[in-house]
Every structure is written in structure tokens, then in C-alpha cells.
Amino acid sequence: MEIVASDSISAVDETAIRERLRAHNRQVSGFAGPNGELCLAIADDRGDAVGGLTARYAYQWMFVELLFVPPEARGQKLGTRLMEQAEQVARANGLTGIWLDTFAFQARGFYEKLGYSVFGEIADTPQSYSRYFLMKRLQHRET
């Protein structure tokens, strides 16, 4: 075997790595709970995505990978609505919670207002800023 380096990630390589890792993790942990992906797009009047949220979930937790609200759409509660919809999907799949990361110059306060708490920090990434890791345990409603 050899290591082949590339300055980009091909979909084929990413899928191969992800699926083999998931298979290994299932075999070792015995856990085969829900796995999935979520995309909530903010579309302009032409139907083109201009922002939104992407997430992945496995092992009872959802990871919000990306969240972006375009500057011209801020102040309209779109970010809150995106996070609320992600929480609905997480609850519907019986997930324990959601975690994410954000930089000091991004939206830490926004997430904290939604009930997320910091569980980790990396200083100087980028230089003179911090990267924060936040989480929220979900309350499941009785049906």
C-alpha cells in the first residue's frame, strides 16, 4: 500500500474513507443507530442556494458542519429557523444532541442564545482568535 497525496478531496475517495470508517466503527462499537445528512438551503428568488445549513449525524449526535446566512438576509431570524429545523430533525431521529464549532469572529453568541454551551476552545486559530466548540443536549417531548 502507498499514500497518495492530493490538494483536493474527490467524492470517490471521501466516500471510500467514510464508508470504511463507518463499517469499522459499527463492527467495533456494535452501534448501528441512525446515520444521515441534512441540508437546509436558503434560496433566492431564482431558487438558487445563497446560504443555509448542512449537518451530519451518527452515534446519537448531529454535527452542524456549515451555517451561513447572507448579509442581506440577516435580522430576519433565518439562522434561528435553520437551527430549529435541525433540532426538529435531530429529535425525530431520537438524537441526544447537536454540536458545532464557530470562530470568535463568527456566531458564538448566537448559538449561546439558542441554548448551546462551550465545551472546548482552540486559541490562535487563526492567530489572535479562538475556535469554539459548542453543544446542546436535546429535550425530547413526550408524545
Short mmCIF file of C-alpha atoms in Angstrom, two decimals:
data_model
loop_
_atom_site.label_atom_id
_atom_site.label_comp_id
_atom_site.label_asym_id
_atom_site.label_seq_id
_atom_site.Cartn_x
_atom_site.Cartn_y
_atom_site.Cartn_z
CA MET A 1 0.00 0.00 0.00
CA GLU A 2 1.07 3.58 -0.58
CA ILE A 3 -0.04 7.04 0.46
CA VAL A 4 -1.26 9.19 -2.45
CA ALA A 5 -1.46 12.92 -1.68
CA SER A 6 -3.82 15.37 -3.35
CA ASP A 7 -4.65 19.03 -2.78
CA SER A 8 -8.37 18.30 -3.18
CA ILE A 9 -10.77 15.67 -1.87
CA SER A 10 -12.51 13.65 -4.53
CA ALA A 11 -16.05 12.45 -3.84
CA VAL A 12 -14.95 8.88 -4.60
CA ASP A 13 -12.07 8.99 -2.10
CA GLU A 14 -14.17 10.68 0.58
CA THR A 15 -16.96 8.12 0.20
CA ALA A 16 -14.50 5.21 0.37
CA ILE A 17 -12.86 6.56 3.53
CA ARG A 18 -16.17 7.48 5.20
CA GLU A 19 -17.87 4.14 4.45
CA ARG A 20 -14.89 2.05 5.58
CA LEU A 21 -14.59 4.07 8.78
CA ARG A 22 -18.32 3.72 9.48
CA ALA A 23 -18.17 -0.04 8.88
CA HIS A 24 -15.19 -0.35 11.24
CA ASN A 25 -16.91 1.76 13.91
CA ARG A 26 -20.12 -0.30 13.66
CA GLN A 27 -18.15 -3.52 13.96
CA VAL A 28 -16.14 -2.39 16.98
CA SER A 29 -18.85 -0.46 18.85
CA GLY A 30 -21.82 -2.60 17.90
CA PHE A 31 -23.80 0.63 17.45
CA ALA A 32 -25.83 0.95 14.27
CA GLY A 33 -28.14 3.85 15.17
CA PRO A 34 -29.41 6.39 12.70
CA ASN A 35 -26.90 7.98 10.34
CA GLY A 36 -27.73 10.73 7.92
CA GLU A 37 -27.13 14.09 6.38
CA LEU A 38 -29.20 17.25 6.36
CA CYS A 39 -29.20 20.24 4.02
CA LEU A 40 -31.46 23.23 4.63
CA ALA A 41 -30.89 25.76 1.85
CA ILE A 42 -31.83 29.43 1.80
CA ALA A 43 -32.90 30.09 -1.78
CA ASP A 44 -33.08 33.39 -3.62
CA ASP A 45 -36.00 34.35 -5.88
CA ARG A 46 -34.49 32.27 -8.71
CA GLY A 47 -34.31 29.21 -6.48
CA ASP A 48 -30.51 29.30 -6.19
CA ALA A 49 -28.95 28.48 -2.81
CA VAL A 50 -27.39 31.57 -1.23
CA GLY A 51 -26.98 30.18 2.27
CA GLY A 52 -28.26 27.56 4.64
CA LEU A 53 -27.18 24.75 6.93
CA THR A 54 -25.51 21.39 6.38
CA ALA A 55 -25.21 18.70 9.04
CA ARG A 56 -24.34 15.05 9.51
CA TYR A 57 -25.48 12.74 12.27
CA ALA A 58 -24.29 9.48 13.74
CA TYR A 59 -23.76 7.96 17.20
CA GLN A 60 -26.80 9.82 18.56
CA TRP A 61 -25.39 13.30 17.82
CA MET A 62 -25.78 15.76 14.97
CA PHE A 63 -22.82 17.86 13.85
CA VAL A 64 -23.71 21.18 12.21
CA GLU A 65 -20.99 21.43 9.62
CA LEU A 66 -21.89 24.72 7.92
CA LEU A 67 -24.33 27.55 8.62
CA PHE A 68 -24.39 30.71 6.56
CA VAL A 69 -27.00 33.46 6.29
CA PRO A 70 -26.19 36.04 3.60
CA PRO A 71 -25.66 39.57 4.96
CA GLU A 72 -28.71 40.93 3.13
CA ALA A 73 -30.94 38.34 4.86
CA ARG A 74 -29.67 38.78 8.42
CA GLY A 75 -32.03 40.06 11.11
CA GLN A 76 -34.93 38.01 9.73
CA LYS A 77 -34.46 35.06 12.14
CA LEU A 78 -33.34 32.75 9.31
CA GLY A 79 -30.40 31.43 11.35
CA THR A 80 -32.70 30.66 14.26
CA ARG A 81 -35.18 28.95 11.95
CA LEU A 82 -32.41 26.85 10.40
CA MET A 83 -31.19 25.72 13.82
CA GLU A 84 -34.75 25.00 14.98
CA GLN A 85 -35.36 22.83 11.91
CA ALA A 86 -32.08 20.98 12.50
CA GLU A 87 -33.19 20.35 16.10
CA GLN A 88 -36.53 19.01 14.84
CA VAL A 89 -34.72 16.55 12.56
CA ALA A 90 -32.43 15.54 15.42
CA ARG A 91 -35.38 14.93 17.74
CA ALA A 92 -37.27 12.99 15.05
CA ASN A 93 -34.25 10.68 14.77
CA GLY A 94 -34.01 10.24 18.54
CA LEU A 95 -30.64 12.00 18.75
CA THR A 96 -29.18 13.06 22.09
CA GLY A 97 -27.93 16.44 20.94
CA ILE A 98 -26.20 18.71 18.46
CA TRP A 99 -22.65 20.00 18.39
CA LEU A 100 -20.84 22.52 16.20
CA ASP A 101 -17.87 24.81 16.05
CA THR A 102 -17.54 28.52 15.38
CA PHE A 103 -14.77 31.10 15.43
CA ALA A 104 -14.59 34.09 17.78
CA PHE A 105 -15.34 36.39 14.82
CA GLN A 106 -18.44 34.41 13.86
CA ALA A 107 -21.51 33.48 15.88
CA ARG A 108 -20.69 32.16 19.36
CA GLY A 109 -23.23 34.49 20.99
CA PHE A 110 -25.94 33.45 18.53
CA TYR A 111 -25.54 29.78 19.45
CA GLU A 112 -25.39 30.53 23.17
CA LYS A 113 -28.73 32.39 22.88
CA LEU A 114 -30.16 29.19 21.41
CA GLY A 115 -29.03 27.19 24.45
CA TYR A 116 -25.66 25.89 23.24
CA SER A 117 -22.73 25.83 25.66
CA VAL A 118 -18.99 25.85 25.03
CA PHE A 119 -17.23 22.57 25.72
CA GLY A 120 -13.89 23.33 24.09
CA GLU A 121 -11.67 26.06 22.69
CA ILE A 122 -8.60 26.20 20.50
CA ALA A 123 -6.75 29.51 20.85
CA ASP A 124 -4.89 31.21 18.00
CA THR A 125 -6.82 29.61 15.17
CA PRO A 126 -6.48 31.82 13.22
CA GLN A 127 -3.88 33.88 15.03
CA SER A 128 -5.33 36.06 17.82
CA TYR A 129 -8.75 34.39 17.54
CA SER A 130 -10.26 31.29 19.12
CA ARG A 131 -12.29 28.44 17.69
CA TYR A 132 -15.11 27.34 19.99
CA PHE A 133 -16.88 24.00 20.18
CA LEU A 134 -20.46 24.14 21.43
CA MET A 135 -23.13 21.55 22.20
CA LYS A 136 -26.74 21.30 23.20
CA ARG A 137 -28.47 18.27 24.70
CA LEU A 138 -31.97 18.00 23.33
CA GLN A 139 -35.07 17.66 25.42
CA HIS A 140 -37.40 15.08 23.93
CA ARG A 141 -41.07 15.87 24.20
CA GLU A 142 -43.47 13.25 25.49
CA THR A 143 -45.98 12.10 22.88
#
